[in-house]
PDB file of C-alpha atoms in Angstrom:
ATOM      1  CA  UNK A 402     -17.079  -8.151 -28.070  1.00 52.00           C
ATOM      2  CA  UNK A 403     -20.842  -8.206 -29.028  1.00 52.00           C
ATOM      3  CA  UNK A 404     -20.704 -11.793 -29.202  1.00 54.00           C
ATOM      4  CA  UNK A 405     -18.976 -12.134 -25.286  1.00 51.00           C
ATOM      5  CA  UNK A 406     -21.629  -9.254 -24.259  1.00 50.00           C
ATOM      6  CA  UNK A 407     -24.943 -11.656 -26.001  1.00 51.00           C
ATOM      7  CA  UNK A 408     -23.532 -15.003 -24.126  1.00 46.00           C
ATOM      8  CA  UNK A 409     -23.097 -13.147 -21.083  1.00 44.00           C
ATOM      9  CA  UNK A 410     -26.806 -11.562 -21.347  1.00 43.00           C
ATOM     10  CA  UNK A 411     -28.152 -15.434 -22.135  1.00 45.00           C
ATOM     11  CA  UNK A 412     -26.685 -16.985 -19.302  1.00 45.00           C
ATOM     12  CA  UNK A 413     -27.722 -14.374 -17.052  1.00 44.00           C
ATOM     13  CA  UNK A 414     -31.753 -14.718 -18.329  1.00 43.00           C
ATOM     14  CA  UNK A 415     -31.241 -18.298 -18.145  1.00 48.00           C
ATOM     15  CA  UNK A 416     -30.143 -18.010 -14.843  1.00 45.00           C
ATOM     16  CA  UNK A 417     -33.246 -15.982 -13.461  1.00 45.00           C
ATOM     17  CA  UNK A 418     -35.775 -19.164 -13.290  1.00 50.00           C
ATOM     18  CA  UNK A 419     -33.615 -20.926 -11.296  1.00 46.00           C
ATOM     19  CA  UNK A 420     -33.282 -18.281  -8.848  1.00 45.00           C
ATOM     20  CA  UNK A 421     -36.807 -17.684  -8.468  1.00 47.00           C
ATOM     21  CA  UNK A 422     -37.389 -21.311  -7.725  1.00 53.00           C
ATOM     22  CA  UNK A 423     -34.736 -21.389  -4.969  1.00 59.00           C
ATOM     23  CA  UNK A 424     -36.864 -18.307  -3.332  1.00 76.00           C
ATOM     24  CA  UNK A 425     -36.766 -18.657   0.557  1.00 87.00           C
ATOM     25  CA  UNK A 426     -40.019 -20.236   1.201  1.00 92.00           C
ATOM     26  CA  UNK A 427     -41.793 -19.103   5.070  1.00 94.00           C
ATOM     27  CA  UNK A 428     -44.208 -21.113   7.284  1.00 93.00           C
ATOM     28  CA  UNK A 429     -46.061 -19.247  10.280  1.00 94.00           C
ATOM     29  CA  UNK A 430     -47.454 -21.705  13.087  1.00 91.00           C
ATOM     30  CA  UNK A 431     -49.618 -20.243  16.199  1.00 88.00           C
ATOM     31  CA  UNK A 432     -48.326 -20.418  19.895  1.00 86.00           C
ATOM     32  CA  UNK A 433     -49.503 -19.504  22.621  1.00 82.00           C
ATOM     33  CA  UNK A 434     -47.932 -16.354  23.219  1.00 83.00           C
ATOM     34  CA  UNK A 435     -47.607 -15.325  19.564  1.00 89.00           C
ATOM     35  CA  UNK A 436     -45.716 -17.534  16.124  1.00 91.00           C
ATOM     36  CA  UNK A 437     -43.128 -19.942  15.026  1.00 93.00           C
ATOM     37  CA  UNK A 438     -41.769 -18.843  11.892  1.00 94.00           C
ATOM     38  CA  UNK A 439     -39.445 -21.153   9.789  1.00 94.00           C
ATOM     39  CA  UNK A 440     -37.820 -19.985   6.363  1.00 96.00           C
ATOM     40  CA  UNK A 441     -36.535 -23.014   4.108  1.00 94.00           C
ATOM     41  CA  UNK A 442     -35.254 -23.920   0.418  1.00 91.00           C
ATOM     42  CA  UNK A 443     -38.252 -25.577  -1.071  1.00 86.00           C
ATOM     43  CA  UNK A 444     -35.351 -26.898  -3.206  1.00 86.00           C
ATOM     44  CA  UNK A 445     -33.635 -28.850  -0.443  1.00 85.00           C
ATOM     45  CA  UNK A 446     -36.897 -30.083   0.917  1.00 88.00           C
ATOM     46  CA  UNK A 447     -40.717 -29.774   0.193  1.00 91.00           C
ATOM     47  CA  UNK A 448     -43.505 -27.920   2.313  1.00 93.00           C
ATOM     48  CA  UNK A 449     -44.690 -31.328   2.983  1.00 94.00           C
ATOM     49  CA  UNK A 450     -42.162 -32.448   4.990  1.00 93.00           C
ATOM     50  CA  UNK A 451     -41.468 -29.464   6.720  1.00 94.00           C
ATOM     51  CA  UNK A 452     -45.145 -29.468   8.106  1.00 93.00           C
ATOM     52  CA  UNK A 453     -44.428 -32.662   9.207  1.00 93.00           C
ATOM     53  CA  UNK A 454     -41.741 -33.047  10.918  1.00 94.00           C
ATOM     54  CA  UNK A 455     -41.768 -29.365  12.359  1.00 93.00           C
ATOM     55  CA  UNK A 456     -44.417 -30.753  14.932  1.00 93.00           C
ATOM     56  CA  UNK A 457     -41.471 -32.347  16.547  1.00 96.00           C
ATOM     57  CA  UNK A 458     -40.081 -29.046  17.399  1.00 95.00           C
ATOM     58  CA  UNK A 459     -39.672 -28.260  20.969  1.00 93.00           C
ATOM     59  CA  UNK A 460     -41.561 -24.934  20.246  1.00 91.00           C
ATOM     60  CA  UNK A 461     -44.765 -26.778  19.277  1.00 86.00           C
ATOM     61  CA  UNK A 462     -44.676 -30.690  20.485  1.00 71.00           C
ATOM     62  CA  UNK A 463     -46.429 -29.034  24.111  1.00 66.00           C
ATOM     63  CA  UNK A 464     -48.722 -26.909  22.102  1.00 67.00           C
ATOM     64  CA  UNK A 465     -49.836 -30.121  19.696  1.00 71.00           C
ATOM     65  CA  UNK A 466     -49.823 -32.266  22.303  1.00 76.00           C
ATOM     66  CA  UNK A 467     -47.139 -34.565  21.035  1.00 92.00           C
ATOM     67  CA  UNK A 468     -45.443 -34.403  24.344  1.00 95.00           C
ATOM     68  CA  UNK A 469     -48.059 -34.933  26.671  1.00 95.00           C
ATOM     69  CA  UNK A 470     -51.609 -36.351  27.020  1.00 96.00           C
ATOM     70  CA  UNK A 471     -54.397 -33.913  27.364  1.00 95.00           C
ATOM     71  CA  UNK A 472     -55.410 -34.198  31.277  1.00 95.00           C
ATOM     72  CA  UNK A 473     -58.870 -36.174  31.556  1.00 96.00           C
ATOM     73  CA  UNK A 474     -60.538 -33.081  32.902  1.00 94.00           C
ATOM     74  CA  UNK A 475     -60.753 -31.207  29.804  1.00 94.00           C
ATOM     75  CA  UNK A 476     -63.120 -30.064  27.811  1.00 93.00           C
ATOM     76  CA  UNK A 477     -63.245 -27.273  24.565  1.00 92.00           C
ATOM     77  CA  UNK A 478     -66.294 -25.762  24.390  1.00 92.00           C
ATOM     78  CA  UNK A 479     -66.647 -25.154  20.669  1.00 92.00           C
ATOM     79  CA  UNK A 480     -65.283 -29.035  20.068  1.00 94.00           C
ATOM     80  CA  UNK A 481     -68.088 -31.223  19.503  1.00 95.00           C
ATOM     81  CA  UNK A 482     -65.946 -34.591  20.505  1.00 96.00           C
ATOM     82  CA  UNK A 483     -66.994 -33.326  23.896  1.00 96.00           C
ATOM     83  CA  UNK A 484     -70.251 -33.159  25.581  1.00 93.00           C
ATOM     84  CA  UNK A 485     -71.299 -30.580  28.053  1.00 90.00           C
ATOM     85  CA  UNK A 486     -68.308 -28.900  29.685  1.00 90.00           C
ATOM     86  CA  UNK A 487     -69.888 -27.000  32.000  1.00 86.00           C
ATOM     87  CA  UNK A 488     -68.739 -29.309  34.897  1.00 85.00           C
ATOM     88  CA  UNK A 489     -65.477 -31.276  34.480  1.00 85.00           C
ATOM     89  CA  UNK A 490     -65.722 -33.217  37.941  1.00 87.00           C
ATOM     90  CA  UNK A 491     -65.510 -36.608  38.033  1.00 89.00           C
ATOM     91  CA  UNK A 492     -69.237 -37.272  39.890  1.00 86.00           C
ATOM     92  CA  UNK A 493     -70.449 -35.128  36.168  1.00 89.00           C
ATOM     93  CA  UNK A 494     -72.480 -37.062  33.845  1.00 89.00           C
ATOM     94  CA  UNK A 495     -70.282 -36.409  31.139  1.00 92.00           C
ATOM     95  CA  UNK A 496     -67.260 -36.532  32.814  1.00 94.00           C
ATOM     96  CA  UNK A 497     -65.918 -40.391  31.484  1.00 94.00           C
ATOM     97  CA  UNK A 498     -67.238 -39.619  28.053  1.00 96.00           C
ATOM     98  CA  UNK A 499     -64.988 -36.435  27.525  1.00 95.00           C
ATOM     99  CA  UNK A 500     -62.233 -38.405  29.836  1.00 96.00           C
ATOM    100  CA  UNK A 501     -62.165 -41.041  27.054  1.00 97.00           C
ATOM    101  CA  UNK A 502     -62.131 -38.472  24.053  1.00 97.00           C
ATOM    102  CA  UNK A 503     -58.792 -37.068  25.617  1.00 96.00           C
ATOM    103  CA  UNK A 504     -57.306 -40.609  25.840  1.00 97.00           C
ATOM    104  CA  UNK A 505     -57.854 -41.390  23.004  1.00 97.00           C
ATOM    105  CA  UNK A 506     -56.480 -38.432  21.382  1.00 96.00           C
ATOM    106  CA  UNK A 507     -53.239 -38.950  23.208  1.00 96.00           C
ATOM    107  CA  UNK A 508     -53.392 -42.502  21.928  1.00 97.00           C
ATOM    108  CA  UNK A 509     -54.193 -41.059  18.370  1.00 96.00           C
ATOM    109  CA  UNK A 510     -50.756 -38.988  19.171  1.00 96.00           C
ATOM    110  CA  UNK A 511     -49.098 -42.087  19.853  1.00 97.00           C
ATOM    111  CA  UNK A 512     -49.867 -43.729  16.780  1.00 97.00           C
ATOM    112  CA  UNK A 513     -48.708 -40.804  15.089  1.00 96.00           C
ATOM    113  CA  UNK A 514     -45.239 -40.536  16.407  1.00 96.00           C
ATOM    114  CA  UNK A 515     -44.807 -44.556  15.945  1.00 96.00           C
ATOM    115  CA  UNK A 516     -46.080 -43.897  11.992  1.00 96.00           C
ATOM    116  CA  UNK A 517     -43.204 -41.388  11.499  1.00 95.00           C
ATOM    117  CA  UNK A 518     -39.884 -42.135   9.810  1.00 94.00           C
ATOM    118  CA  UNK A 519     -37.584 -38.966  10.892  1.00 95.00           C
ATOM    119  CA  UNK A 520     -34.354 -38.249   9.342  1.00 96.00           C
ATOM    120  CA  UNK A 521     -31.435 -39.566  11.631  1.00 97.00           C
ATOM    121  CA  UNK A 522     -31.207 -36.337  12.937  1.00 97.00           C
ATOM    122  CA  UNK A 523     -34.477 -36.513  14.771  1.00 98.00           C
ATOM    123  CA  UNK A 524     -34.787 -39.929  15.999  1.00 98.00           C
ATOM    124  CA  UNK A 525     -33.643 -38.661  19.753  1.00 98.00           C
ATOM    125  CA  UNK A 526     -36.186 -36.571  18.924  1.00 98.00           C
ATOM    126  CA  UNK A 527     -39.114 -38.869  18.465  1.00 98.00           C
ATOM    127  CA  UNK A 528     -37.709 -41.381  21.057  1.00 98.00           C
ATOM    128  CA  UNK A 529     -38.102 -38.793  23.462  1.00 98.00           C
ATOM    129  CA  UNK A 530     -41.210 -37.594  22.884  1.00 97.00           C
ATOM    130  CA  UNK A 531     -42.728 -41.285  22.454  1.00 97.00           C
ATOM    131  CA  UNK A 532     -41.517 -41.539  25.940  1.00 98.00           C
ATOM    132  CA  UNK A 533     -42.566 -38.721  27.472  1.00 97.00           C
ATOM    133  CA  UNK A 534     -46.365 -39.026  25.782  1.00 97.00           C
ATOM    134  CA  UNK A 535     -46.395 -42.823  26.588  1.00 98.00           C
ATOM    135  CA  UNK A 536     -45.624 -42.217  29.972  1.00 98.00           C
ATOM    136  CA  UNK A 537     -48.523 -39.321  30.553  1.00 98.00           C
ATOM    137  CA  UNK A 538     -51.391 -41.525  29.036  1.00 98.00           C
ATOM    138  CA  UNK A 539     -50.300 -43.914  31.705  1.00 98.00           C
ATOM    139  CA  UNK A 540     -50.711 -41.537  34.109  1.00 98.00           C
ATOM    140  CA  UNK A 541     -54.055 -39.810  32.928  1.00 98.00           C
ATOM    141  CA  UNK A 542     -55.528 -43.731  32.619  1.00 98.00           C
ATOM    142  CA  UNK A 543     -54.060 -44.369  36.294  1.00 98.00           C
ATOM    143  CA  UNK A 544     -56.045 -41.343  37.636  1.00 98.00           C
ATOM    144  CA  UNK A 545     -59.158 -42.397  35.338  1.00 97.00           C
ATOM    145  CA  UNK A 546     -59.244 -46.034  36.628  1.00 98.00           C
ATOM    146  CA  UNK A 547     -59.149 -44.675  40.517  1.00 97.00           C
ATOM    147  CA  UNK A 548     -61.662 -43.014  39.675  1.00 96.00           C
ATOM    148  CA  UNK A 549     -63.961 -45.184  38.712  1.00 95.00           C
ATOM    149  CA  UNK A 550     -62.977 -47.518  41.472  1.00 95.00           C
ATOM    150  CA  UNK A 551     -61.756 -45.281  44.388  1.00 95.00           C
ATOM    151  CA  UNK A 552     -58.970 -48.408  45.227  1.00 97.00           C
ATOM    152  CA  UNK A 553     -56.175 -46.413  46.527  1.00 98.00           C
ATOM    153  CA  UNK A 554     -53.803 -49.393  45.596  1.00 98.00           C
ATOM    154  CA  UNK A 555     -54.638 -48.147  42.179  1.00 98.00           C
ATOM    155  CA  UNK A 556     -51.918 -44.943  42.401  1.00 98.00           C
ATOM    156  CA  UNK A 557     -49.127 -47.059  44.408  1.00 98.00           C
ATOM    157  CA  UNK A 558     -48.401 -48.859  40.991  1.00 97.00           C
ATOM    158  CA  UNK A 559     -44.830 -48.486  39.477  1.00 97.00           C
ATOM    159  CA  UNK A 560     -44.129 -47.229  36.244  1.00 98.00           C
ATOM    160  CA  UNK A 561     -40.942 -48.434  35.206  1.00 96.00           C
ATOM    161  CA  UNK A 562     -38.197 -46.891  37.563  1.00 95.00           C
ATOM    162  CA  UNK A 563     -41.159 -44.416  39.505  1.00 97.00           C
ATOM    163  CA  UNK A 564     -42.544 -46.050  42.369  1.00 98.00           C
ATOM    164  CA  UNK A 565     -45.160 -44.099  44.271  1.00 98.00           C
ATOM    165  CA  UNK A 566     -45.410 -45.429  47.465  1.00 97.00           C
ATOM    166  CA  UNK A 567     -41.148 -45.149  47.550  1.00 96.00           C
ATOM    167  CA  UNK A 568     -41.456 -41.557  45.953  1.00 96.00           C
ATOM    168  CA  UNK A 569     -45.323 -40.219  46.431  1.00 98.00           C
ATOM    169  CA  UNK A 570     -46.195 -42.362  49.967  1.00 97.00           C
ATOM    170  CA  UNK A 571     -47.409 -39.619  51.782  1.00 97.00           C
ATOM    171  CA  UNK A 572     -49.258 -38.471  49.552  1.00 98.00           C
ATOM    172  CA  UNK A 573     -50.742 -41.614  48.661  1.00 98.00           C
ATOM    173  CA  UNK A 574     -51.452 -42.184  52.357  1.00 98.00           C
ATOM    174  CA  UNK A 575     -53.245 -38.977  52.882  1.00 98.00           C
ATOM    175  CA  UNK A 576     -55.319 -39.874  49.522  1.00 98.00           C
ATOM    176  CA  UNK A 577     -56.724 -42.924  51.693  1.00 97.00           C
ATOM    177  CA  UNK A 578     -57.017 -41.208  55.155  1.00 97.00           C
ATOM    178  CA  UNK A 579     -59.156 -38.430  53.851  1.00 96.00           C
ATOM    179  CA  UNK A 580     -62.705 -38.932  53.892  1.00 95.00           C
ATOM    180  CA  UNK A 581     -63.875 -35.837  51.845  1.00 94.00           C
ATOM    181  CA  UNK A 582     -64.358 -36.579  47.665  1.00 92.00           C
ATOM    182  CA  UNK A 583     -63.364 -32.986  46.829  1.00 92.00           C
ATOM    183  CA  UNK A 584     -60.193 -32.824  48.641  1.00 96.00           C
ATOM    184  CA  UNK A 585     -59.212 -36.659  47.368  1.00 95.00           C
ATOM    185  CA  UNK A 586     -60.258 -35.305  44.113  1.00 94.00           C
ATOM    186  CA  UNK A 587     -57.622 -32.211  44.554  1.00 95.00           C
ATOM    187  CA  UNK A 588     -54.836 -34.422  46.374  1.00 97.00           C
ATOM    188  CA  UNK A 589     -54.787 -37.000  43.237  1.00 97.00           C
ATOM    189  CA  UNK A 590     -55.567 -34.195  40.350  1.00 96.00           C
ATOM    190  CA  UNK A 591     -52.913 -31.678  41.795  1.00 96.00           C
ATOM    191  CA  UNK A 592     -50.228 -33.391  44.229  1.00 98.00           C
ATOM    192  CA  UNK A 593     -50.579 -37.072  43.421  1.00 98.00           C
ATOM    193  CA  UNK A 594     -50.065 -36.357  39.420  1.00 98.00           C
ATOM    194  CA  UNK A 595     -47.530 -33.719  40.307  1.00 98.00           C
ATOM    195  CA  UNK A 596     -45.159 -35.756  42.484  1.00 98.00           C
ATOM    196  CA  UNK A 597     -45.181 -38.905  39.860  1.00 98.00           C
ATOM    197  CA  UNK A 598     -44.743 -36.495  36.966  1.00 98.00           C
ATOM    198  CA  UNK A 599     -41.626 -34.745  38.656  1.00 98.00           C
ATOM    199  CA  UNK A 600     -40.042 -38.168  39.789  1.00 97.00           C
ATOM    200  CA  UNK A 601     -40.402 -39.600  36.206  1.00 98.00           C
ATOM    201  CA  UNK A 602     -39.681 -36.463  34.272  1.00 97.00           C
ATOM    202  CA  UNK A 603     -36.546 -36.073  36.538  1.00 96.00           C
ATOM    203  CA  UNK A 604     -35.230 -39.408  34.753  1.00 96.00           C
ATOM    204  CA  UNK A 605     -36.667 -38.715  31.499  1.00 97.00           C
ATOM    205  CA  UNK A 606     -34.315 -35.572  30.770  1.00 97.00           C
ATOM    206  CA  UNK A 607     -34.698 -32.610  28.827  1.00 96.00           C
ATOM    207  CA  UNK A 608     -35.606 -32.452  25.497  1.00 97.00           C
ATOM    208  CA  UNK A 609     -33.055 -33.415  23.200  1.00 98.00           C
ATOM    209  CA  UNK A 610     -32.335 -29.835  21.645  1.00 97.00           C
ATOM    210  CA  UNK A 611     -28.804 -30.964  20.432  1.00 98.00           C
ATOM    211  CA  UNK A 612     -30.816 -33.211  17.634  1.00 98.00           C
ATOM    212  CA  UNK A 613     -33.199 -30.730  17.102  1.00 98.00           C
ATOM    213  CA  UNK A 614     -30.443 -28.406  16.333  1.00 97.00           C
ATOM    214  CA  UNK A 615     -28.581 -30.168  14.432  1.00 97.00           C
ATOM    215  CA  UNK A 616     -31.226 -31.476  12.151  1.00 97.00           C
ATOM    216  CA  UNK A 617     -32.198 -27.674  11.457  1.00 96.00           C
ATOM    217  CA  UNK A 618     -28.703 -27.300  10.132  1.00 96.00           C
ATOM    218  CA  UNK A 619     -28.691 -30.861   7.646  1.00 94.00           C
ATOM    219  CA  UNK A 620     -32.167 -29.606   6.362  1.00 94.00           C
ATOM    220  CA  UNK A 621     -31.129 -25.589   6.258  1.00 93.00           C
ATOM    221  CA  UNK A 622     -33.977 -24.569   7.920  1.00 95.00           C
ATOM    222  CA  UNK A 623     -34.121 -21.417   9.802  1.00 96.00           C
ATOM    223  CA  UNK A 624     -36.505 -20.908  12.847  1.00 95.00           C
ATOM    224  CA  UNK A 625     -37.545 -18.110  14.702  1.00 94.00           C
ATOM    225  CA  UNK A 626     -39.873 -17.459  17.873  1.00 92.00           C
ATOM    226  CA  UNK A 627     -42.348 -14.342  18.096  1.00 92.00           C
ATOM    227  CA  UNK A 628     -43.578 -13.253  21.065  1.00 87.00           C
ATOM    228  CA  UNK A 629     -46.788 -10.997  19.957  1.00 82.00           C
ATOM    229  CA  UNK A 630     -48.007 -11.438  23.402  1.00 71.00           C
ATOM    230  CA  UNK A 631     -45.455 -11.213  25.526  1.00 59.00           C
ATOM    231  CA  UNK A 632     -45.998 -12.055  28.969  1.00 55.00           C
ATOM    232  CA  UNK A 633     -45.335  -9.255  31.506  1.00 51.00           C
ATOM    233  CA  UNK A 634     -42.068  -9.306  33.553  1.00 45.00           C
ATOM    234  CA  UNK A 635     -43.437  -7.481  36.465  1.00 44.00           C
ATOM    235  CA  UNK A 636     -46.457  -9.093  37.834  1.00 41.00           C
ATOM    236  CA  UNK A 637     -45.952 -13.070  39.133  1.00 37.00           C
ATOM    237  CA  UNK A 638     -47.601 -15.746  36.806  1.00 39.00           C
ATOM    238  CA  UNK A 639     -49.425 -18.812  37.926  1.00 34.00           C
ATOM    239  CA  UNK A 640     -50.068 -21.712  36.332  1.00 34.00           C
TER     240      UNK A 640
END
């Protein structure tokens, strides 16, 4: 009996380190309206590779850019890439410097999705997002080039299956009737971008939460959105 009770006392102290290593392990990453948390077996799969590959998640790709292209117009105070930010119009002095440090940013995105070599589970994943970034440094170097030319001609170009004279013509054509820069600067920066954008995005599908999904299950990670600011139900929000 004292024998059977001192095995069963080993095997339990032996089996203490090897529960402490397979301790849940938690990641926090900012949003906009509060965090991302993820919890995860640091047994099944390192930190490293959750940091990673979490960037692909549809909760953060927007907020990291991954998705899109930062517009050319802006400009972070605090960031010392940029110059003065005081004015973001085109006619600014520093307006094609800090147009070309948010090109090549997206670019530097780019390159970063093309590096990456995602479990099966995300390649939809990456595809998708290489898509949908490719597609808006096209259209942030579209606007950039009419703007340093003013050729109309310059927005009617296709991109792939979007044509905008087919999908964006009147548009376009009140672009080159209107004689004022400020309004063309509004008709291109607001409706022009916004009526490509739609017609491509429209195409491009959703994002491919299905993969997403399913690769949280194959890696057993668990993910959870906080909302420390929520935003309130009651009053309309623009953007």
């Amino acid at each position: 009996m004292r024998r059977r009770r001192s095995l069963l006392v080993a095997a339990l102290l032996l089996a203490l380190p090897a529960a402490a290593a397979a301790e849940t392990q938690r990641l926090v990453f900012p949003t906009l309206l509060g965090e991302y948390q993820l919890a995860f077996d640091d047994k099944r799969t390192s930190e490293a590779d959750v940091r990673t590959l979490v960037t692909l998640s549809p909760h953060l790709a927007g907020w990291n850019s991954l998705a899109v292209a930062p517009r050319l117009e802006r400009c972070v105070v605090d960031d010392p890439a940029y110059l003065d930010c005081r004015s973001r119009s085109p006619q600014s002095a520093n307006f094609l410097w800090n147009a070309r440090v948010n090109l090549e940013r997206g670019n530097n995105a780019l390159a970063y999705l093309r590096g990456l070599r995602p479990p099966p589970e995300l390649e939809p994943v990456v595809s998708w997002l290489m898509r949908s970034l490719t597609f808006s440094l096209w259209l942030e170097e579209t606007k950039l080039e009419y703007f340093r030319s003013g050729d109309v001609a310059v927005l009617r170009r296709r991109y792939e299956d979007v044509d905008p004279t087919r999908d964006c013509g009147e548009i376009v054509n009140e672009i080159a009737r209107t004689s004022s820069a400020d309004a063309r600067l509004d008709l291109v920066v607001l409706r022009w971008h916004n009526c490509v954008n739609n017609q491509f995005r429209r195409k491009l599908g959703e994002y491919p939460m299905p993969a997403w999904k399913k690769f949280l299950a194959a890696w057993r990670i668990d993910e959870r959105v906080v909302e420390t600011f929520p935003i309130s139900r009651e009053e309309p929000q623009t953007r």
